[in-house]
Coordinates of N, CA and C in Angstrom, one line a residue:
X25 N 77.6 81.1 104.0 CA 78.7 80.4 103.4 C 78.2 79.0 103.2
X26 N 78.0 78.3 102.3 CA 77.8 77.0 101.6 C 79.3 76.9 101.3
X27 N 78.5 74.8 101.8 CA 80.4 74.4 101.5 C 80.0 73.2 100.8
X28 N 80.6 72.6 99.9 CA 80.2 71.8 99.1 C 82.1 70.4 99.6
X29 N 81.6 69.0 99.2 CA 82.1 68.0 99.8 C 83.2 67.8 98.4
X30 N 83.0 68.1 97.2 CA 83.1 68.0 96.0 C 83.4 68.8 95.4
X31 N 84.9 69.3 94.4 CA 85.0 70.2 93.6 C 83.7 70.3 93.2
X32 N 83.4 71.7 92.6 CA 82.4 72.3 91.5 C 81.2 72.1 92.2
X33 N 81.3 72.2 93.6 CA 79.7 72.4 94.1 C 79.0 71.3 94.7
X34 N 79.5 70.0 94.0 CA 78.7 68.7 93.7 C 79.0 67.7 95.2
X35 N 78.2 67.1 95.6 CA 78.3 66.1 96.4 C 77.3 67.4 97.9
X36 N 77.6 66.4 98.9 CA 76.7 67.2 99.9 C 77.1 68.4 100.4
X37 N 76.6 69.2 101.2 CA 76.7 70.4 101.2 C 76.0 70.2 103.1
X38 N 77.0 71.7 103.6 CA 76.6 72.5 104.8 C 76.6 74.1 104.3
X39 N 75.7 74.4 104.7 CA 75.3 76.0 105.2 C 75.5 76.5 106.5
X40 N 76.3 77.3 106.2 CA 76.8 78.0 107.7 C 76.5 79.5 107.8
X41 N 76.0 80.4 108.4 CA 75.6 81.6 108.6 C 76.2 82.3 109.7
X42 N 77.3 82.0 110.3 CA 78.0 82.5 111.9 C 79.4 81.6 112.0
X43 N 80.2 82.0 112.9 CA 81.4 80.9 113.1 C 81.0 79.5 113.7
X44 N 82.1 78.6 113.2 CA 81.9 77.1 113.4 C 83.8 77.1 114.0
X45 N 83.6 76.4 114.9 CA 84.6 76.6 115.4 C 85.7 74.8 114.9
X46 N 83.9 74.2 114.5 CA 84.7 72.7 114.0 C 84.0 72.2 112.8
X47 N 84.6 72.3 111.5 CA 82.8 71.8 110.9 C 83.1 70.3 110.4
X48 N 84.1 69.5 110.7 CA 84.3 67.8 110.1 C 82.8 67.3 111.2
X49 N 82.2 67.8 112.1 CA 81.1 66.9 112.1 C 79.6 67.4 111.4
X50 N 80.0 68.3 110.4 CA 79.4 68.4 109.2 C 79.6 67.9 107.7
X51 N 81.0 67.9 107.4 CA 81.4 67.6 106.5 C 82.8 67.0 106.8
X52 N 83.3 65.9 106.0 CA 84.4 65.2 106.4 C 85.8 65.9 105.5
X53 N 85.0 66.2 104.5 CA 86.1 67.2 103.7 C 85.1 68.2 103.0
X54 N 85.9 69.3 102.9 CA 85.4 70.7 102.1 C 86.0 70.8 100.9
X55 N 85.9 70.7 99.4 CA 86.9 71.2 98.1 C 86.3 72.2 97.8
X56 N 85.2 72.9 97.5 CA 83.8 74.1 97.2 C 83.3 74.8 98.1
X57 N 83.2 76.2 97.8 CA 82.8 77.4 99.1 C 82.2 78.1 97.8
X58 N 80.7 78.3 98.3 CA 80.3 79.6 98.1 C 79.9 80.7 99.2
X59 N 80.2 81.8 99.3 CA 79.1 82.4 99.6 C 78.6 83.9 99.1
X60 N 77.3 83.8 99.8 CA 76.1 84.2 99.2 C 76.1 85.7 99.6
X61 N 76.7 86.3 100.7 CA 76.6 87.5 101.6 C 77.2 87.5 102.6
X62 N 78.1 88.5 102.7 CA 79.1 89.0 103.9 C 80.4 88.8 103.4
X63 N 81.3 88.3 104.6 CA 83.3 88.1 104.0 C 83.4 86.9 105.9
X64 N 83.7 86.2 104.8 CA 84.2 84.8 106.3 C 85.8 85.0 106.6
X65 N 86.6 84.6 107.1 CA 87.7 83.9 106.9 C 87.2 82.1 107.0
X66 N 88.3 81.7 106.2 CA 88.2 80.3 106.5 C 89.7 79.7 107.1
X67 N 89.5 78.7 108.0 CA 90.9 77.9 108.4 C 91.0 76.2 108.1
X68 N 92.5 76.3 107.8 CA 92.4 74.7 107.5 C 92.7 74.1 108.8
X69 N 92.7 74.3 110.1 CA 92.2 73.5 111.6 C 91.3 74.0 112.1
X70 N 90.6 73.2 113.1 CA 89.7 73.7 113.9 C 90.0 74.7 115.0
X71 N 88.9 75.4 115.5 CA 88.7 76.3 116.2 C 89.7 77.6 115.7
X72 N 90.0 77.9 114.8 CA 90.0 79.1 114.3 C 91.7 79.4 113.7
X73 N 92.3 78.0 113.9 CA 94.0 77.9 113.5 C 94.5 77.6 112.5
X74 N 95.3 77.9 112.4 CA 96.3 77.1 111.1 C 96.0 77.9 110.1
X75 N 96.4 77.9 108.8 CA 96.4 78.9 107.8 C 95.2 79.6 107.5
X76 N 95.0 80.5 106.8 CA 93.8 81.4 106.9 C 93.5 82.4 105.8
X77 N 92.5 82.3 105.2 CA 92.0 82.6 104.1 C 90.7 83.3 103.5
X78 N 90.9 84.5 103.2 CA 89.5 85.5 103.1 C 89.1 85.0 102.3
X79 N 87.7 85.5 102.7 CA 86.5 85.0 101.4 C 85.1 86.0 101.4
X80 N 85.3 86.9 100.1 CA 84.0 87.4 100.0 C 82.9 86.7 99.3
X81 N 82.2 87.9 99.0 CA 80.5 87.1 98.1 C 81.7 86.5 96.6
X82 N 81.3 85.5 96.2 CA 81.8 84.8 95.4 C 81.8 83.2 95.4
X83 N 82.1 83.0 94.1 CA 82.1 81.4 94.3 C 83.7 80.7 94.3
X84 N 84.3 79.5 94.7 CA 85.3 79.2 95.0 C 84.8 77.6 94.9
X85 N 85.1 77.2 93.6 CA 84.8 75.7 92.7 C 86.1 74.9 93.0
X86 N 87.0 75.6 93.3 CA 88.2 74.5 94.0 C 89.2 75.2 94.4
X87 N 88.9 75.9 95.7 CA 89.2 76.8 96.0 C 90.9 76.2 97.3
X88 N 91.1 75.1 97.1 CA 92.3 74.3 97.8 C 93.7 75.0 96.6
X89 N 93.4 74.3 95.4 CA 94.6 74.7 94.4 C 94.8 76.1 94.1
X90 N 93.6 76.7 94.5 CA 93.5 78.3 94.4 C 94.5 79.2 95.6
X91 N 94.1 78.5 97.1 CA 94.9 78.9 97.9 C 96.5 78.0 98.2
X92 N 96.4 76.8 97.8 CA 97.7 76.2 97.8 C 97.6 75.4 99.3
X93 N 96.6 74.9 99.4 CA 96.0 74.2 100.5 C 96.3 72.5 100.0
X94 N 97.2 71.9 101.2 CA 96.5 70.4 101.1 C 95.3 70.0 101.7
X95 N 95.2 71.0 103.0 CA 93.9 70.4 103.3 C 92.6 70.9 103.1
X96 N 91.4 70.5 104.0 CA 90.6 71.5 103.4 C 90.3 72.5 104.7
X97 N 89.1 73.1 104.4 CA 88.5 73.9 105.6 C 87.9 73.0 106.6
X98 N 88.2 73.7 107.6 CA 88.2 72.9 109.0 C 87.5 73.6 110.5
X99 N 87.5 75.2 109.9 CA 86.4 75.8 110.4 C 86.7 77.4 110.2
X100 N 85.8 77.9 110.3 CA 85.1 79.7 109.6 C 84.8 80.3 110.3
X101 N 84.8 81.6 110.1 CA 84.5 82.7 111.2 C 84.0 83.9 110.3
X102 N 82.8 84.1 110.7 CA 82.1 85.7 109.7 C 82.9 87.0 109.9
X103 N 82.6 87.6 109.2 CA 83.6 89.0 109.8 C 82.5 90.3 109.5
X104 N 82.4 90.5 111.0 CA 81.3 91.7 111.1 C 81.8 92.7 109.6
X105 N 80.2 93.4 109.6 CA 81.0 94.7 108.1 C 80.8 95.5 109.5
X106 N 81.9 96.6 109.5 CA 82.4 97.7 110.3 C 82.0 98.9 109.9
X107 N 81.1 99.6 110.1 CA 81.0 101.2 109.6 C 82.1 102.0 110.9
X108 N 82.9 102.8 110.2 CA 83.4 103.7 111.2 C 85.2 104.1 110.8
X109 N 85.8 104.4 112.1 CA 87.2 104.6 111.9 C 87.8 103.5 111.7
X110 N 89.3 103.4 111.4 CA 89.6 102.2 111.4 C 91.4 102.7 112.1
X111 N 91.4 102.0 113.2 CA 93.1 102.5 113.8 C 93.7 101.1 114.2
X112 N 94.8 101.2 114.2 CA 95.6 99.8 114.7 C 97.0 100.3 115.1
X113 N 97.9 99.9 116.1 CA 98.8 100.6 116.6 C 100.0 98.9 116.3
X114 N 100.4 99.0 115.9 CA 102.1 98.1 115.2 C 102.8 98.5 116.6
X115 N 103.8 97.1 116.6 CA 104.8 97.2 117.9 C 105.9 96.2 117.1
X116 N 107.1 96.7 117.2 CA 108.1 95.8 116.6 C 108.4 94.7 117.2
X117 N 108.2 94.6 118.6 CA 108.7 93.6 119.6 C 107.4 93.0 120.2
X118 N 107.6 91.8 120.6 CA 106.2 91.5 121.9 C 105.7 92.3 122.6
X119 N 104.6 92.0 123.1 CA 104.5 92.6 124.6 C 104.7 94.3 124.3
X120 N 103.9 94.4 122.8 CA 103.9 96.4 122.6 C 104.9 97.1 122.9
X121 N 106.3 96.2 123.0 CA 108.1 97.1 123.1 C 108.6 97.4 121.6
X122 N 109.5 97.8 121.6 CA 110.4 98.6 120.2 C 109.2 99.9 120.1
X123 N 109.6 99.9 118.6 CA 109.0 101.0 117.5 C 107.3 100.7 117.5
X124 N 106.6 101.6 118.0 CA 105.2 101.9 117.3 C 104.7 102.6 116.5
X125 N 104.3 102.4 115.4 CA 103.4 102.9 114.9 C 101.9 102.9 114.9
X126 N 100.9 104.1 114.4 CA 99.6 104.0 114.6 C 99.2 103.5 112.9
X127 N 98.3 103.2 112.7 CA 97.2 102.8 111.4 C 96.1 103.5 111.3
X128 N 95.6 104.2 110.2 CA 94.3 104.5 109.9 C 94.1 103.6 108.7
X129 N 95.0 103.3 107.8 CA 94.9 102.9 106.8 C 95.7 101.9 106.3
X130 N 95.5 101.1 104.9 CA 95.9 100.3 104.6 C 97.6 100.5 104.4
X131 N 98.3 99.6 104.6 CA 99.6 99.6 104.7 C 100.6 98.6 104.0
X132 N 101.1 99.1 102.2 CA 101.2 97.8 102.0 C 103.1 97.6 102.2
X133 N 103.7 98.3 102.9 CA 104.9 97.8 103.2 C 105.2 98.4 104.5
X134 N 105.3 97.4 105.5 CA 105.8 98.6 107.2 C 107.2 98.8 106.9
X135 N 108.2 98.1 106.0 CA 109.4 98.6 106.0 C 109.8 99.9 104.9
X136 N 109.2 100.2 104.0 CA 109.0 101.3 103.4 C 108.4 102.6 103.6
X137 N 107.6 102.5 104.2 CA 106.5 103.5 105.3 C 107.3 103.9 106.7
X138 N 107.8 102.7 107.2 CA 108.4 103.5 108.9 C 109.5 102.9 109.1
X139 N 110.3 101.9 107.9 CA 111.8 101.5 108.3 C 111.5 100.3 109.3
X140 N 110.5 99.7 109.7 CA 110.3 98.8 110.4 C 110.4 97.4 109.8
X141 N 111.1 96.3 109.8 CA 111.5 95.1 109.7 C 111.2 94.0 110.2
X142 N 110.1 94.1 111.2 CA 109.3 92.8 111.9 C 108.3 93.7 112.7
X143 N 106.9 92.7 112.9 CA 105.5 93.6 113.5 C 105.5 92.4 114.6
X144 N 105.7 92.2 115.7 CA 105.5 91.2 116.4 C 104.3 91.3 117.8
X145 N 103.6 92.0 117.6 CA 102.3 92.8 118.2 C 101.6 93.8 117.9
X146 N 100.2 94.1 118.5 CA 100.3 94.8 117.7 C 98.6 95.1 118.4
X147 N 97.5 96.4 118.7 CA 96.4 96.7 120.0 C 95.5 96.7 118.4
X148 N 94.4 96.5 118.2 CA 93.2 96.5 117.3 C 92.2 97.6 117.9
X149 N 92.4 99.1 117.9 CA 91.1 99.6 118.7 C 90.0 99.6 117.4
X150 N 90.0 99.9 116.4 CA 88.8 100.2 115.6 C 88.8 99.3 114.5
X151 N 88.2 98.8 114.1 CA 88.0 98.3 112.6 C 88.6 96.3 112.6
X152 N 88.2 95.9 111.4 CA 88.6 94.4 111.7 C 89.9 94.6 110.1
X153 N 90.8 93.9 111.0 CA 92.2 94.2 109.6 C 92.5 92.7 109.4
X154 N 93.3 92.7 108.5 CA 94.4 91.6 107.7 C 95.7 91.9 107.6
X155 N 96.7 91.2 108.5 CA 98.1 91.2 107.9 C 98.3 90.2 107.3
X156 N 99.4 90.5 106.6 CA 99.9 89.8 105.5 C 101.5 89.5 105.6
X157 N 102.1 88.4 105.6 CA 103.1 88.1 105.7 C 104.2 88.8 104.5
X158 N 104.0 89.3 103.6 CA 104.8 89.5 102.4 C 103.8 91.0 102.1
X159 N 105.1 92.3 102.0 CA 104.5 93.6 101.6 C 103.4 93.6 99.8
X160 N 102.7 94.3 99.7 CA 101.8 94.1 98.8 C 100.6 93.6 98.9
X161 N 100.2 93.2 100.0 CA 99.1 92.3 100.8 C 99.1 90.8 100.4
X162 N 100.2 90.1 100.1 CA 100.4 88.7 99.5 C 101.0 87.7 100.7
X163 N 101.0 86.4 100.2 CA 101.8 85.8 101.0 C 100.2 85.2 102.2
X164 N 100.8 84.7 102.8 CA 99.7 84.0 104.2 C 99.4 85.2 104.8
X165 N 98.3 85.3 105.4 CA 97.7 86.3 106.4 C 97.0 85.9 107.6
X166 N 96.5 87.0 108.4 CA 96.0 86.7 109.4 C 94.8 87.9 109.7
X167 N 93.7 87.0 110.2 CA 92.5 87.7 110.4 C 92.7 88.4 111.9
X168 N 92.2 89.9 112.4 CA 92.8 90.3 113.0 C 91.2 91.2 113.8
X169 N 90.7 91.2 114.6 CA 89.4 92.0 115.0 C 89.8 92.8 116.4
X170 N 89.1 93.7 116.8 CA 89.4 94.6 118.3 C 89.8 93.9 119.0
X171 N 91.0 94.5 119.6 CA 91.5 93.6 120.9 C 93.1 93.7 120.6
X172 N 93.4 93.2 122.2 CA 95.3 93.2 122.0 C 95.9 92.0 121.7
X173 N 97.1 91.9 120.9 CA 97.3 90.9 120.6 C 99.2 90.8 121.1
X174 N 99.5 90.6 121.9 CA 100.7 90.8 122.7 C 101.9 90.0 122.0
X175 N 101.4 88.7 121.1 CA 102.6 88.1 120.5 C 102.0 87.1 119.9
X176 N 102.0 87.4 118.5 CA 102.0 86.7 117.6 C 102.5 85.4 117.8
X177 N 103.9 85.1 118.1 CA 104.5 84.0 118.1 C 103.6 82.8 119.2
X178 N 103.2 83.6 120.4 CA 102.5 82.2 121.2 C 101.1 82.4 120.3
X179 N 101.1 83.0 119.4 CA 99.1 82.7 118.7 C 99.7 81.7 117.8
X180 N 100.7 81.0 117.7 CA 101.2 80.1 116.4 C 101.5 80.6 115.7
X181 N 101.9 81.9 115.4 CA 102.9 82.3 114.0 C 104.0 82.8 114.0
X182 N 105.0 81.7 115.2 CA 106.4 81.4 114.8 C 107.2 81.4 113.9
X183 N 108.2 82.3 114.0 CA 108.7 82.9 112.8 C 108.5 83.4 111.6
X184 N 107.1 84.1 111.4 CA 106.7 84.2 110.2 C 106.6 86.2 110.6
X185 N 107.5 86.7 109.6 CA 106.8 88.4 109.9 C 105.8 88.7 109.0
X186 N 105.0 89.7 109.4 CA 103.6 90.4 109.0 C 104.4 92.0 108.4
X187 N 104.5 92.4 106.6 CA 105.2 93.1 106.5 C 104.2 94.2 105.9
X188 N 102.7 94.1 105.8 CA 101.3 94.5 105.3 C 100.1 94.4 105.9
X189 N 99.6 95.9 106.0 CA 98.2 95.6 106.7 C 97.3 96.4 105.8
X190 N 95.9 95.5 105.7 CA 94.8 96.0 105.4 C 93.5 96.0 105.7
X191 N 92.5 97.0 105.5 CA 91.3 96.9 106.7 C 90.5 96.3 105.6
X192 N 89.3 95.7 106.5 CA 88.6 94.9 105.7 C 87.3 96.1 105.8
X193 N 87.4 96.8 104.5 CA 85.8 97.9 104.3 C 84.8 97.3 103.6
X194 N 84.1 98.2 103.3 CA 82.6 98.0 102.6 C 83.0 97.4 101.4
X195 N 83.8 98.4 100.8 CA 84.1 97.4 99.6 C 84.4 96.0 99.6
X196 N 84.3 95.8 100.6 CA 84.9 93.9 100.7 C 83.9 92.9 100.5
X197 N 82.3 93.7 100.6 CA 81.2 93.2 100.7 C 80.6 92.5 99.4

């Protein structure tokens, strides 16, 4: 992941190869992202918060007006490529209560699929996913890797429901 200081590339540049949990003491602003190999997410606060934004191999010349960002990137996280199954188990309530459902696959409406109306937890055994706030995989998302995630709401995403899930495959490469 090269980050350029300057729409279109231009001005100084950091090269990142792994997560950065802060990169302003690399660059004071980010407007340009390329990268060269793999899929990052990127965030506009440090250590891995605030809105959040996939990025595969490609270039991203002003990639702020593209995502609808005032700010810029503020720090990145690589996202392993996963060979294998991919499962994820949905909870309508915190703390894995209401309705669950399981995941193998991409999911682009939970209310058309299982009648379900809000995702508010939700266990990651296999695969690294994306929800998406708005069915169709649109809207703000969240980068999501193995592990339980008991409530959304204390991870900072108060009030916002996740109405789409999708796994991040090979094809993403």
């Amino acid at each position: 992941l090269t980050m350029g200081i300057i729409r279109n590339f231009q001005g100084r540049s950091y090269e990142c190869m792994t997560d950065c949990s802060d990169m302003s003491s690399y660059l004071s602003k980010c407007h340009s992202c390329r990268v060269e190999s793999g899929c990052f997410m990127v965030y506009d606060r440090t250590n891995y918060m605030g809105n959040q934004y996939f990025m595969r191999r490609g270039e991203y010349s002003d990639y702020m007006s593209m995502m609808g960002w005032r700010d810029c990137i503020r720090s990145c996280r690589m996202i392993p490529m996963h060979r294998g199954s991919y499962r994820m188990k949905i909870y309508e309530r915190e703390n894995f209560g209401g309705q669950m459902y399981e995941l193998m696959d991409d999911c682009d409406n939970i209310m058309d699929r299982y009648r379900m109306n809000d995702c508010m937890s939700c266990n990651v055994m296999d695969g690294h996913w994306l929800m998406y706030e708005q069915p169709q995989f649109r809207g703000r998302m969240m980068y999501l890797r193995p592990g339980e995630y008991r409530s959304f709401r204390d991870m900072g995403w108060s009030g916002m429901k996740f109405m789409s899930m999708k796994r991040i495959t090979d094809s993403c490469y």
